[in-house]
Amino acid sequence: MSNTLAIVGRPNVGKSSLFNRLTKTQEAIVESISGVTRDRIYGKSDWNGYEFSVIDTGGYVHGSEDTFEEEIRKQVLFAVDESDVIVFMVDIREGISSLDQEVSNLLRKSGKTVFVAANKADVPNAGDLAGEFYSLGLGEVYPVSAMTGTGTGELLDAVVEKFILDAEDEEIDLPRIAVVGRPNVGKSSLINTLLGDQRNIVTPIAGTTRDSVYTRYKGFGHDFMLVDTAGLRKKAKVYENIEFYSTLRTIRAIEKSDVCIIMIDAQTGIEKQDIAIFHLAEKHGKGVVVVVNKWDLIEKETNTHKQFEANIRERIAPFNDVEIVFTSVKNKQRIFKALELAKDVYQRRSNHISTSKLNDLLLPIIESIPPPSASRGRYIKIKYITQLKTHKIQFAFFCNLPDDVKESYRRFLENTIRDHYDFTGVPIQLFFRKK
């Protein structure tokens, strides 16, 4: 499961500098889904092989001096909601300010794990200066320099240790299904219908605040964790840019899921934002089921269904080996069919093909239809294939010229695998490595 670290604090303490240091080898902005209008806010980091997400709240404080306090309050509330761990940045040279005190008060009430990072600690007496910040009552203080990297290793060791301990505490190991899509496509209605039918077996999971991110659904032969993104609009009075936070929560829900039910509005058809969400799930290697909701509102002719489905597959290509189901949540039509399909995709995502079977199948096909020759007339020779032991469906092809395998041939190999093994709804990633 993906963990998230949020960086909070008053302006000019170095939040963005730390964010840039943590994400420097990653893409700073994860996706360009419609609605994300500011850059460098959400990225990926890796420490000692442990990958996690990072939110920089610094870009969301704006306006004159007298509005800073309210803006900081908003960003702290957001960080408390959306993160697993919080790094509270302060300025070791300036000492504790009144804004620092107010932020620490909010953080203490949150119940979240907070690490105090005393930034700009590249001074001789940093250890002595850091001592003042223990009076905030938030535990250990880590003197760091976001600019030079001094002390950040110790801070990240502590952060990652917390993530690992949290992962060990998670006892429930069930499929995680996220319901995602544009606003007003019916996500809330689907979730409310599912949970309304089985109120007695809804179990909120401890550790979340304000609204439950995970809800256990157990009924009609199903047992899974529902990753809920539908409750966001209740917070309109708290966050001014609801579309942005909705997008950020969609990204988080996809990261935390095994399978995504991507809901599309039948009345508007598939739009750019739907496609962006689809490819985001694909990029993260998550299983996908496409649900076309409000199908009861469409006037139908003989081929309406087939034409609608063909258009979707054309728009989401090249990964269009997915299940598409047409529903009416309002009339409870085919919503359990969507759950069945999601369950099937989850099971396919755990398929593992033995190395001997893979090579027996693919090597003769590759020999009869070899890759196009590389530059200067060199021939690409694929010697060996294996499926990697990861949470995603990934295959490694060992060959002499891995960088010269063309995209068209990659697609041919993926389609060949799909022709012989059932990976419907599951993204496949191919890697070419030097033999």
Coordinates of N, CA and C in Angstrom, one line a residue, residues 355-356 358-359 362-363 366 382-387 395-398 417:
T355 N 8.1 -19.8 -15.7 CA 9.2 -19.4 -16.7 C 9.2 -20.4 -17.8
S356 N 9.1 -21.7 -17.5 CA 9.2 -22.7 -18.5 C 8.0 -22.6 -19.5
L358 N 6.3 -19.9 -20.2 CA 6.5 -18.7 -20.9 C 7.4 -18.9 -22.1
N359 N 8.6 -19.5 -21.8 CA 9.6 -19.7 -22.8 C 9.1 -20.7 -23.9
L362 N 6.6 -18.5 -26.0 CA 7.0 -17.3 -26.7 C 8.2 -17.4 -27.6
L363 N 9.2 -18.2 -27.2 CA 10.4 -18.3 -28.0 C 10.2 -18.8 -29.4
I366 N 8.6 -15.9 -31.3 CA 9.6 -14.9 -31.5 C 10.5 -15.3 -32.6
I382 N 16.2 -12.3 -28.6 CA 15.6 -12.5 -27.3 C 15.8 -13.9 -26.9
K383 N 16.5 -14.1 -25.7 CA 17.0 -15.4 -25.3 C 16.1 -16.1 -24.2
Y384 N 15.4 -15.2 -23.5 CA 14.9 -15.8 -22.2 C 13.8 -14.8 -21.7
I385 N 12.7 -15.3 -21.2 CA 11.6 -14.5 -20.6 C 11.2 -15.0 -19.3
T386 N 10.9 -14.1 -18.4 CA 10.4 -14.6 -17.1 C 9.4 -13.5 -16.5
Q387 N 8.4 -14.0 -15.8 CA 7.5 -13.0 -15.1 C 8.1 -12.6 -13.8
F395 N 6.8 -8.6 -17.1 CA 7.6 -9.6 -17.7 C 8.9 -9.0 -18.1
A396 N 10.0 -9.8 -17.9 CA 11.3 -9.3 -18.3 C 11.8 -10.2 -19.5
F397 N 12.2 -9.5 -20.6 CA 12.7 -10.2 -21.8 C 14.2 -9.9 -21.8
F398 N 15.0 -10.9 -21.8 CA 16.5 -10.8 -21.8 C 17.0 -10.9 -23.2
I417 N 0.9 -12.5 -25.4 CA 0.6 -13.0 -24.0 C -0.9 -13.0 -23.7

